[in-house]
XYZ file of C-alpha atoms in Angstrom:
684
model
C 68.985 47.151 -32.226
C 69.035 47.085 -28.430
C 65.490 45.796 -28.389
C 66.407 42.954 -30.748
C 69.371 41.987 -28.582
C 67.145 42.063 -25.502
C 64.645 39.779 -27.267
C 67.447 37.327 -28.111
C 68.471 37.301 -24.455
C 64.894 36.603 -23.412
C 64.730 33.772 -25.942
C 67.825 32.162 -24.420
C 66.306 32.467 -20.949
C 63.113 30.858 -22.248
C 65.068 27.934 -23.756
C 67.071 27.545 -20.534
C 63.873 27.382 -18.490
C 62.218 24.809 -20.762
C 65.306 22.556 -20.577
C 65.776 22.905 -16.826
C 62.176 22.177 -15.819
C 62.201 18.471 -16.833
C 65.966 17.888 -16.737
C 66.714 18.802 -13.116
C 64.058 16.573 -11.440
C 64.736 13.712 -13.863
C 68.473 13.845 -13.113
C 67.795 13.860 -9.359
C 65.513 10.838 -9.798
C 68.153 8.940 -11.783
C 70.827 9.703 -9.184
C 68.566 8.547 -6.340
C 67.839 5.297 -8.168
C 71.525 4.720 -8.841
C 72.357 5.372 -5.179
C 69.685 2.947 -3.979
C 70.859 0.082 -6.199
C 72.539 -2.740 -4.322
C 76.179 -3.300 -5.059
C 75.849 -6.953 -4.063
C 76.978 -9.476 -6.669
C 73.948 -11.322 -8.050
C 75.519 -13.278 -10.899
C 77.377 -16.549 -10.980
C 81.095 -16.333 -10.192
C 82.231 -19.623 -11.685
C 85.048 -19.657 -14.237
C 82.670 -20.435 -17.115
C 80.506 -17.360 -16.526
C 83.658 -15.283 -16.016
C 85.070 -16.377 -19.371
C 81.780 -15.569 -21.109
C 82.471 -11.872 -20.519
C 78.836 -10.981 -19.783
C 79.592 -9.716 -16.275
C 83.143 -8.487 -16.758
C 83.621 -4.982 -15.339
C 86.230 -3.736 -17.785
C 86.709 -0.049 -18.625
C 85.125 -0.595 -22.028
C 82.202 -2.365 -20.376
C 81.700 0.456 -17.911
C 81.838 3.052 -20.682
C 79.395 0.988 -22.729
C 77.023 0.711 -19.783
C 77.192 4.475 -19.267
C 77.013 5.344 -22.954
C 73.333 4.686 -23.305
C 71.073 7.000 -25.248
C 69.392 8.349 -22.114
C 72.674 9.011 -20.274
C 74.281 10.726 -23.243
C 71.164 12.830 -23.792
C 71.159 13.934 -20.148
C 74.863 14.822 -20.337
C 74.382 16.793 -23.545
C 71.451 18.748 -22.115
C 73.468 19.662 -19.017
C 76.297 20.939 -21.229
C 73.805 23.067 -23.173
C 72.370 24.426 -19.904
C 75.800 25.389 -18.560
C 76.677 27.121 -21.833
C 73.398 29.074 -21.819
C 73.931 30.201 -18.228
C 77.457 31.379 -19.070
C 76.322 33.177 -22.223
C 73.404 34.933 -20.546
C 75.554 36.028 -17.615
C 78.689 37.253 -19.428
C 77.663 38.127 -22.971
C 74.149 39.529 -22.940
C 73.926 43.120 -21.720
C 71.830 44.019 -18.738
C 69.364 46.928 -18.899
C 70.745 49.660 -16.643
C 68.638 52.443 -15.036
C 69.900 55.991 -15.690
C 71.112 57.495 -12.347
C 72.865 60.880 -12.895
C 73.760 61.444 -9.217
C 75.361 57.997 -9.052
C 77.267 58.611 -12.293
C 78.733 61.874 -10.942
C 79.532 60.256 -7.601
C 77.055 62.409 -5.632
C 74.240 61.787 -3.263
C 70.669 62.583 -4.279
C 69.744 66.230 -3.705
C 73.314 67.597 -4.048
C 73.694 71.355 -4.685
C 74.530 72.855 -8.069
C 78.041 73.813 -6.916
C 78.772 70.249 -5.894
C 77.494 69.054 -9.272
C 79.857 71.413 -11.128
C 82.823 70.412 -8.954
C 82.212 66.744 -9.593
C 81.766 67.359 -13.320
C 85.101 69.235 -13.555
C 86.850 66.504 -11.618
C 85.493 63.764 -13.911
C 86.234 65.873 -17.014
C 89.916 65.986 -16.114
C 89.839 62.185 -15.842
C 87.677 61.227 -18.876
C 87.721 64.232 -21.278
C 89.122 63.309 -24.738
C 91.693 66.118 -24.485
C 92.979 64.668 -21.235
C 92.480 60.935 -21.862
C 93.008 59.509 -25.390
C 91.394 56.155 -24.523
C 88.304 55.576 -26.785
C 86.427 53.901 -23.954
C 86.997 56.949 -21.746
C 85.677 59.224 -24.538
C 82.575 57.036 -24.923
C 81.908 57.015 -21.182
C 82.332 60.806 -20.984
C 79.891 61.519 -23.815
C 77.203 58.925 -23.005
C 77.197 59.132 -19.229
C 79.071 62.064 -17.654
C 77.930 64.797 -20.072
C 74.354 63.463 -20.109
C 74.231 63.270 -16.314
C 75.593 66.840 -15.944
C 73.059 68.166 -18.438
C 70.217 66.340 -16.668
C 71.113 68.000 -13.354
C 71.995 71.507 -14.574
C 69.395 72.166 -17.249
C 66.116 73.166 -15.506
C 63.838 71.334 -17.936
C 65.936 68.135 -17.949
C 66.150 68.145 -14.154
C 62.396 68.642 -13.826
C 61.794 65.730 -16.213
C 64.214 63.564 -14.289
C 62.608 64.368 -10.933
C 59.095 63.694 -12.306
C 59.614 60.789 -14.702
C 63.059 59.425 -13.821
C 64.553 60.355 -17.195
C 65.935 63.683 -18.512
C 63.989 63.325 -21.760
C 60.608 63.119 -19.996
C 58.000 60.364 -19.933
C 59.239 57.149 -21.544
C 56.994 54.566 -23.229
C 56.879 51.017 -21.846
C 59.050 48.680 -23.858
C 58.268 44.956 -23.907
C 60.358 42.158 -25.343
C 59.405 38.855 -26.926
C 61.301 35.628 -26.348
C 62.268 35.059 -29.968
C 65.711 34.922 -31.543
C 67.002 37.923 -33.420
C 66.872 36.386 -36.914
C 63.111 35.845 -36.611
C 62.538 39.558 -36.041
C 64.426 40.655 -39.163
C 62.571 38.895 -41.940
C 62.775 39.774 -45.611
C 61.133 38.034 -48.565
C 63.615 35.182 -49.143
C 64.338 34.329 -45.541
C 60.623 34.510 -44.732
C 59.858 31.672 -47.136
C 62.714 29.574 -45.805
C 61.570 30.200 -42.239
C 58.006 29.235 -43.155
C 59.205 25.961 -44.676
C 61.293 25.284 -41.584
C 58.356 25.889 -39.255
C 56.102 23.639 -41.332
C 58.745 20.890 -41.473
C 59.724 21.031 -37.813
C 56.331 21.665 -36.227
C 54.055 19.690 -38.554
C 55.879 17.197 -40.759
C 58.352 15.917 -38.139
C 55.693 15.118 -35.476
C 53.513 13.591 -38.177
C 56.375 11.377 -39.359
C 57.144 10.270 -35.791
C 53.458 9.477 -35.211
C 53.259 7.438 -38.434
C 56.381 5.435 -37.528
C 55.120 4.816 -33.991
C 51.656 3.735 -35.118
C 53.023 1.450 -37.812
C 55.374 -0.184 -35.288
C 52.744 -0.460 -32.558
C 50.324 -2.070 -34.992
C 52.990 -4.659 -35.825
C 54.337 -5.410 -32.336
C 52.847 -6.053 -28.915
C 53.911 -4.399 -25.677
C 56.505 -7.148 -25.201
C 58.014 -6.388 -28.643
C 56.618 -9.550 -30.173
C 54.941 -9.385 -33.559
C 51.172 -9.845 -33.693
C 51.695 -12.317 -36.515
C 53.775 -14.458 -34.156
C 50.980 -14.567 -31.586
C 48.478 -15.571 -34.268
C 50.781 -18.369 -35.434
C 51.354 -19.631 -31.903
C 47.626 -19.561 -31.176
C 46.860 -21.565 -34.317
C 49.452 -24.297 -33.752
C 49.009 -24.620 -29.977
C 47.188 -27.866 -29.096
C 46.236 -29.353 -25.691
C 48.090 -32.579 -26.514
C 51.254 -30.838 -27.740
C 54.167 -32.918 -26.481
C 57.334 -31.304 -25.108
C 59.390 -32.611 -28.034
C 56.983 -30.958 -30.474
C 57.106 -27.539 -28.814
C 60.230 -26.757 -30.829
C 58.259 -27.054 -34.066
C 55.816 -24.385 -32.884
C 58.468 -22.134 -31.357
C 60.529 -21.735 -34.549
C 57.454 -20.618 -36.522
C 57.686 -17.118 -35.028
C 57.415 -14.340 -37.611
C 60.649 -12.804 -36.299
C 62.489 -16.009 -37.220
C 60.721 -16.394 -40.554
C 61.894 -12.898 -41.562
C 65.559 -13.682 -40.950
C 67.465 -13.929 -44.255
C 68.433 -17.274 -45.768
C 71.581 -16.865 -47.844
C 72.999 -19.213 -50.442
C 76.312 -19.100 -48.630
C 74.602 -20.744 -45.636
C 73.859 -24.006 -47.449
C 77.198 -25.715 -46.912
C 77.613 -24.716 -43.216
C 74.037 -25.819 -42.507
C 74.706 -29.176 -44.181
C 77.700 -29.733 -41.889
C 75.663 -28.585 -38.899
C 72.897 -31.038 -39.816
C 75.366 -33.925 -39.641
C 76.574 -32.757 -36.214
C 73.099 -32.436 -34.644
C 71.239 -35.137 -36.582
C 70.777 -37.297 -33.490
C 68.764 -34.490 -31.812
C 66.238 -34.016 -34.638
C 63.947 -36.950 -33.737
C 64.393 -38.561 -37.138
C 63.233 -42.122 -37.733
C 66.429 -44.124 -38.098
C 64.610 -46.899 -39.996
C 63.754 -44.471 -42.807
C 66.638 -42.078 -42.408
C 66.849 -41.068 -46.055
C 63.148 -40.321 -46.279
C 63.288 -38.393 -42.983
C 66.256 -36.331 -44.157
C 64.544 -35.477 -47.435
C 61.415 -34.507 -45.534
C 63.429 -32.310 -43.180
C 65.124 -30.368 -45.992
C 61.787 -29.854 -47.818
C 60.591 -27.600 -44.999
C 60.654 -23.834 -45.328
C 64.328 -22.711 -45.437
C 63.819 -20.401 -42.450
C 62.413 -23.267 -40.350
C 65.356 -25.496 -41.281
C 67.842 -22.768 -40.442
C 66.251 -21.877 -37.083
C 65.958 -25.480 -35.911
C 69.571 -26.204 -36.808
C 70.779 -23.037 -35.053
C 68.821 -23.893 -31.897
C 70.160 -27.447 -31.936
C 73.669 -26.057 -32.432
C 73.156 -24.032 -29.261
C 71.734 -26.949 -27.286
C 74.600 -29.240 -28.305
C 77.280 -26.501 -27.978
C 78.208 -26.736 -31.677
C 78.027 -22.981 -32.317
C 81.833 -22.698 -32.581
C 81.617 -24.120 -36.130
C 79.276 -21.386 -37.416
C 80.350 -18.861 -40.027
C 80.342 -15.138 -39.075
C 77.048 -14.584 -40.909
C 75.385 -17.553 -39.237
C 76.874 -16.548 -35.896
C 75.168 -13.160 -36.207
C 71.825 -14.863 -36.932
C 72.489 -17.274 -34.058
C 72.950 -14.428 -31.557
C 69.851 -12.647 -32.834
C 67.868 -15.852 -32.487
C 68.944 -16.266 -28.846
C 68.255 -12.603 -28.092
C 64.632 -13.021 -29.192
C 64.117 -16.440 -27.583
C 63.224 -15.409 -23.959
C 60.355 -13.096 -24.852
C 59.050 -15.432 -27.571
C 58.993 -18.322 -25.105
C 57.226 -16.136 -22.548
C 54.501 -15.318 -25.054
C 54.264 -19.000 -25.987
C 53.609 -19.888 -22.331
C 50.883 -17.259 -22.180
C 49.285 -18.734 -25.303
C 49.384 -22.231 -23.744
C 47.630 -21.159 -20.525
C 45.169 -18.895 -22.331
C 41.580 -19.910 -21.419
C 40.227 -21.935 -24.349
C 37.459 -24.317 -23.253
C 34.003 -23.233 -22.007
C 35.149 -23.477 -18.384
C 37.953 -20.958 -18.971
C 40.849 -23.375 -18.482
C 44.230 -23.384 -20.179
C 46.407 -26.338 -21.161
C 49.015 -27.718 -18.781
C 51.008 -30.096 -20.992
C 52.128 -27.593 -23.648
C 52.845 -24.970 -20.970
C 55.221 -27.347 -19.191
C 56.829 -28.244 -22.512
C 57.484 -24.578 -23.344
C 59.034 -23.885 -19.938
C 61.230 -26.981 -20.222
C 62.379 -25.811 -23.661
C 63.233 -22.436 -22.112
C 65.296 -24.194 -19.441
C 67.228 -26.151 -22.050
C 67.906 -23.074 -24.191
C 69.146 -20.991 -21.245
C 71.372 -23.793 -19.940
C 72.385 -25.063 -23.437
C 71.423 -28.672 -22.634
C 70.168 -31.086 -25.355
C 66.512 -32.097 -25.221
C 67.527 -35.751 -25.403
C 69.193 -35.371 -21.974
C 65.703 -35.339 -20.411
C 65.048 -38.944 -21.406
C 64.903 -41.336 -18.480
C 67.974 -43.560 -18.385
C 69.946 -45.637 -15.908
C 67.217 -45.650 -13.289
C 67.008 -41.846 -13.366
C 63.475 -40.722 -14.256
C 64.450 -37.082 -14.778
C 67.370 -37.794 -17.096
C 70.810 -36.272 -16.906
C 69.749 -32.765 -17.974
C 70.044 -31.256 -14.452
C 73.625 -32.544 -14.176
C 74.670 -31.129 -17.558
C 73.828 -27.570 -16.468
C 76.677 -27.773 -13.947
C 80.119 -26.606 -15.100
C 82.608 -29.275 -16.257
C 79.889 -31.991 -16.251
C 79.562 -34.351 -19.196
C 77.758 -37.633 -19.771
C 80.920 -39.471 -18.728
C 80.979 -37.521 -15.455
C 77.372 -38.467 -14.731
C 78.135 -42.134 -15.365
C 81.075 -42.007 -12.966
C 79.102 -40.581 -10.050
C 76.230 -43.001 -10.807
C 78.554 -45.821 -9.721
C 78.381 -44.313 -6.216
C 74.561 -44.494 -6.274
C 74.205 -40.773 -7.089
C 71.633 -40.977 -9.866
C 69.252 -38.117 -9.049
C 70.249 -34.476 -9.104
C 68.660 -33.845 -5.714
C 70.865 -36.546 -4.204
C 73.935 -34.601 -5.308
C 72.514 -31.368 -3.857
C 71.677 -32.999 -0.509
C 75.250 -34.193 0.068
C 77.489 -32.328 2.474
C 80.135 -30.034 1.022
C 82.979 -32.320 2.073
C 81.379 -35.495 0.700
C 80.479 -33.765 -2.548
C 84.013 -32.406 -2.981
C 85.437 -35.884 -2.411
C 82.984 -37.381 -4.908
C 83.817 -34.827 -7.602
C 87.575 -34.975 -7.195
C 88.120 -38.664 -6.454
C 85.320 -40.309 -8.444
C 84.324 -37.845 -11.154
C 87.933 -36.854 -11.869
C 87.475 -33.076 -11.517
C 90.205 -30.833 -10.226
C 89.793 -28.853 -7.011
C 89.198 -25.661 -8.977
C 86.530 -27.344 -11.083
C 84.905 -28.756 -7.944
C 84.774 -25.217 -6.517
C 83.002 -24.054 -9.694
C 80.404 -26.781 -9.231
C 79.950 -25.733 -5.605
C 79.443 -22.082 -6.603
C 76.724 -23.047 -9.068
C 74.976 -25.328 -6.570
C 74.890 -22.401 -4.148
C 73.063 -20.365 -6.806
C 70.357 -22.948 -7.570
C 67.063 -21.841 -5.972
C 64.974 -23.958 -3.645
C 61.253 -23.193 -3.948
C 58.438 -23.762 -1.479
C 54.795 -22.902 -2.110
C 52.120 -22.342 0.554
C 48.597 -22.248 -0.883
C 45.321 -21.267 0.697
C 41.955 -21.120 -1.076
C 38.938 -19.420 0.453
C 35.819 -17.409 -0.285
C 36.207 -13.893 1.058
C 33.801 -13.133 3.875
C 32.381 -16.674 4.002
C 33.159 -19.706 6.129
C 33.232 -22.253 3.346
C 33.406 -22.700 -0.403
C 30.166 -23.497 -2.166
C 29.609 -24.263 -5.816
C 29.517 -21.126 -7.930
C 31.457 -19.004 -5.403
C 34.346 -16.797 -6.449
C 37.334 -18.474 -4.813
C 40.480 -16.491 -4.000
C 43.807 -18.302 -4.034
C 46.600 -16.974 -1.813
C 49.970 -18.497 -2.659
C 53.221 -17.525 -0.968
C 56.161 -18.578 -3.129
C 59.361 -18.683 -1.056
C 62.855 -18.859 -2.525
C 66.071 -19.792 -0.763
C 69.640 -20.256 -1.927
C 72.581 -21.611 -0.078
C 74.509 -18.385 -0.678
C 71.765 -16.276 0.944
C 70.756 -14.316 -2.164
C 67.155 -13.832 -3.195
C 67.542 -11.967 -6.484
C 70.214 -13.491 -8.721
C 71.014 -14.140 -12.354
C 71.191 -17.808 -13.347
C 74.335 -19.679 -14.274
C 74.263 -19.764 -18.079
C 77.756 -19.314 -19.570
C 76.638 -20.446 -23.033
C 73.727 -17.991 -23.229
C 75.344 -14.785 -24.507
C 72.856 -12.311 -22.992
C 71.706 -11.312 -19.536
C 68.789 -13.482 -18.484
C 66.711 -12.926 -15.361
C 65.207 -16.017 -13.818
C 61.409 -16.080 -13.763
C 58.999 -18.567 -12.253
C 55.565 -19.631 -13.456
C 52.923 -20.638 -10.922
C 50.279 -22.875 -12.530
C 47.215 -24.226 -10.736
C 45.881 -27.309 -12.558
C 43.547 -30.230 -12.021
C 43.970 -33.943 -12.775
C 42.674 -33.398 -16.316
C 45.665 -31.104 -17.079
C 43.475 -27.998 -17.156
C 45.198 -24.822 -15.970
C 42.847 -22.868 -13.693
C 45.236 -20.030 -12.836
C 48.651 -18.923 -14.065
C 50.974 -16.102 -13.120
C 54.610 -15.188 -13.627
C 56.644 -14.590 -10.462
C 59.886 -12.616 -10.281
C 62.259 -12.209 -7.343
C 64.424 -9.481 -8.891
C 62.524 -6.357 -7.720
C 61.865 -6.406 -3.993
C 60.381 -2.893 -3.844
C 57.708 -3.707 -6.416
C 56.881 -6.972 -4.620
C 56.475 -5.143 -1.298
C 54.130 -2.595 -2.866
C 52.023 -5.270 -4.574
C 51.775 -7.483 -1.480
C 50.929 -4.562 0.820
C 48.203 -3.318 -1.502
C 46.681 -6.794 -1.955
C 46.651 -7.573 1.782
C 45.246 -4.148 2.639
C 42.402 -4.442 0.121
C 41.577 -7.953 1.341
C 41.497 -6.935 4.984
C 39.388 -3.866 4.243
C 36.894 -6.033 2.351
C 36.628 -8.287 5.408
C 35.941 -5.270 7.642
C 39.146 -5.517 9.683
C 40.211 -2.709 11.994
C 43.067 -0.346 11.207
C 45.332 -2.125 13.692
C 44.604 -5.530 12.176
C 45.241 -4.190 8.683
C 48.549 -2.689 9.800
C 49.685 -5.951 11.397
C 48.723 -7.977 8.315
C 50.554 -5.590 5.996
C 53.635 -5.623 8.236
C 53.663 -9.410 8.269
C 53.405 -9.498 4.463
C 56.260 -7.015 4.082
C 58.451 -9.092 6.395
C 57.762 -12.216 4.341
C 58.662 -10.431 1.121
C 61.942 -9.187 2.611
C 62.775 -12.766 3.644
C 62.434 -14.002 0.063
C 58.735 -14.688 -0.505
C 56.330 -13.394 -3.124
C 52.549 -13.232 -2.847
C 50.515 -14.581 -5.754
C 46.769 -14.022 -5.765
C 44.147 -15.210 -8.203
C 40.429 -15.791 -8.445
C 38.471 -18.610 -10.032
C 34.924 -19.871 -9.939
C 34.237 -22.798 -7.659
C 33.348 -25.939 -9.622
C 30.503 -28.348 -8.893
C 30.041 -29.960 -5.493
C 32.678 -32.493 -4.517
C 36.336 -32.902 -3.656
C 38.682 -31.791 -6.426
C 42.345 -32.822 -6.617
C 44.427 -29.789 -7.585
C 48.164 -29.364 -8.096
C 50.187 -26.181 -8.220
C 53.338 -26.195 -10.345
C 56.086 -23.641 -9.722
C 58.361 -23.883 -12.746
C 61.574 -21.943 -13.377
C 62.353 -20.827 -16.924
C 66.136 -20.839 -16.368
C 67.171 -23.710 -14.076
C 66.641 -27.423 -14.689
C 65.593 -29.600 -11.765
C 64.414 -26.956 -9.281
C 60.682 -27.069 -10.134
C 58.208 -27.970 -7.399
C 54.689 -29.390 -7.171
C 52.151 -28.882 -4.404
C 49.127 -31.176 -4.321
C 45.996 -30.504 -2.304
C 42.269 -31.155 -2.340
C 39.615 -28.483 -2.725
C 36.345 -29.324 -0.987
C 33.300 -27.662 -2.517
C 29.948 -27.832 -0.761
C 26.494 -27.771 -2.258
C 25.028 -24.291 -2.488
C 22.961 -23.463 0.561
C 23.407 -19.692 0.873
C 20.933 -17.311 -0.652
C 21.959 -15.612 -3.874
C 24.220 -16.699 -6.695
C 27.866 -15.721 -6.878
C 28.455 -16.999 -10.340
C 27.408 -19.441 -12.995
C 27.691 -23.090 -11.995
C 29.048 -25.290 -14.805
C 26.421 -27.702 -16.057
C 27.026 -31.395 -16.408
C 25.245 -33.472 -19.006
C 25.277 -34.065 -22.755
C 27.386 -30.964 -23.434
C 30.165 -32.161 -21.117
C 29.960 -35.641 -22.607
C 30.289 -34.187 -26.105
C 33.394 -32.237 -25.053
C 34.924 -35.402 -23.622
C 34.245 -37.156 -26.914
C 36.007 -34.390 -28.837
C 39.046 -34.632 -26.559
C 39.177 -38.401 -27.034
C 39.116 -37.967 -30.817
C 41.985 -35.463 -30.628
C 44.027 -37.917 -28.570
C 43.388 -40.689 -31.104
C 44.534 -38.472 -33.960
C 47.777 -37.543 -32.178
C 50.852 -38.612 -34.119
C 53.207 -41.294 -32.858
C 56.632 -39.935 -32.016
C 59.672 -40.667 -29.909
C 59.095 -38.274 -27.032
C 61.247 -37.654 -23.992
C 59.408 -38.061 -20.719
C 58.549 -34.753 -19.080
C 58.985 -34.477 -15.353
C 55.276 -33.755 -14.961
C 53.738 -35.681 -17.860
C 52.864 -38.879 -15.985
C 49.986 -38.617 -13.528
C 50.517 -42.191 -12.287
C 53.925 -41.246 -10.965
C 52.291 -38.508 -8.900
C 50.003 -41.085 -7.237
C 53.006 -43.233 -6.303
C 54.823 -40.277 -4.700
C 51.912 -38.967 -2.636
C 53.302 -40.231 0.628
C 56.831 -38.961 0.059
C 56.237 -35.251 0.740
C 57.896 -33.449 3.596
C 55.376 -30.647 3.990
C 52.769 -30.192 6.664
C 49.153 -29.095 6.565
C 48.064 -26.492 9.072
C 44.762 -24.589 9.017
C 44.018 -25.296 5.391
C 47.527 -24.496 4.121
C 49.032 -26.792 1.507
C 52.845 -26.910 1.563
C 55.335 -28.235 -0.953
C 55.008 -31.921 -1.759
C 52.081 -32.451 0.620
C 48.544 -33.518 -0.157
C 45.866 -32.023 2.049
C 42.225 -31.158 2.321
C 41.366 -27.493 2.333
C 38.378 -27.671 4.635
C 35.975 -25.105 3.303
C 33.300 -25.213 5.960
C 31.754 -26.978 8.887
C 30.384 -30.471 8.481
C 26.751 -30.632 7.579
């Protein structure tokens, strides 16, 4: 019995150890991360974002933020650990060594007379005839009498002196860390225990593995279904216009699986009437267009109407069931749009280039969804080539407000941003008719809008110039500044019901709208950016054979730039044929409208003169001519539609604005809005 209880105690100690080994370091790691998090406010503080409730620090919100699965699991495991420690310390019995001299209150080697005196003294205190307490009787029989016998009986004393026990040599007793019920097994409980072991140790892990594999085979790492990626890949075209991106976006498998209920028919009919002007229907054949619209797949009709309801702020009229689908649709939208951008810039043609036009259209759709601005607001009107979409993302701004400030020659969004605070406040209160509180909201949002600058440098590592076929490395420093001094911040989006981090896409393209390089840039995690930039600069300097001091200085300079609000973007591409190539880098934000930037420069490629071949040089000839013919046929087959003008869709406008940049060119660096030659070698 004692052995079984000792085994149970060992089992509890074993369980305590297995829980403590991962739990203690993981808890310390979580606490260190929580302590290192900045308490600085990074979200918009305007009244609209405050009313949305996304950033409200109520007690319920705090409890909800704490009551995550990981936090509750950690708390539960700590409670179990504390209970086990208490139980092992106070309930389980410790194995005590038999010490007769200590029991009788004597020192080792005491004489027989002293032993008898001590025994008589303890007998008066603990003998059953003198003390009726049952505990005293038990102590007298099990300890005092046994200790006296061990010291007075010659054989018992000899055994004690030789083996440490009055009964002689004792066998070694070992315990096993198993609970007591597993050591007392009969026929019935043995079968139940066997079934439990099979179920817990075999069937449960097998079930978890099957569920995980079935889910992983259905979804990507970004929790997007593989079927969605296949659909996007099939419908993505190089000539896909921004207004047609919506048709591809709503074909996601996640949206197609959403239920279409009969009770949704009437609300969707009313919603169709409210958003009909945004559906690009031909007004000359309105009845035919409406019939054609409703003949689409019910899921496509429902998704397009829900998205248009969001863009036109008509979601207040949705039924509870449709409102639930509407929120789910918006929750999935950011990661679906991200995957759609990746599909657009995926290398397709033989030269490994992606497509610029659909990529820009997807990012512009993302901007409109985050800011809840209609797509029609991007149409050029009233002498404003970029439309009124950037104005409508500001709080309390409507089309009437934009028309009022246009009377004061403020037609472009950048003109409003460049005004002084006093002049802008006077314009908003006296001309636009906003109150002082509303004008302060506008000012808070303008302070949050990022200003982006891009510095680009292209070179061949270890060589003086760029020759055809070389592997060219692009170094791009993307710098972000805000008027409020923040680098990492959440965008102003009161109508988007979920947290949305702002991301930027850096695209390097040529005049033929081919994307050579693409990469997503984030300013939210400074520590990760420092690590990535340090590693990239260190590897580059080591490849060039720089000294340790030079490497340290370069890494320090990169770290300082990251801390000041810059991010390093690196990419490699193969140098094209000999000549001067006009390239443009686009830095596009997926959350803000009107803060995108372009950087134009020229890449000079020399004829190969060095020994060896760095890569395959693209051939020019009949094959290239055939590809051009195919592209011309695709452009001829493109459907006619009423499209809004994208900010980057007209190359002629870029030629007109070449001389308007404010950047400078120094040592082969191309800055924002400037056109420059990246001199790749000495003149021959």
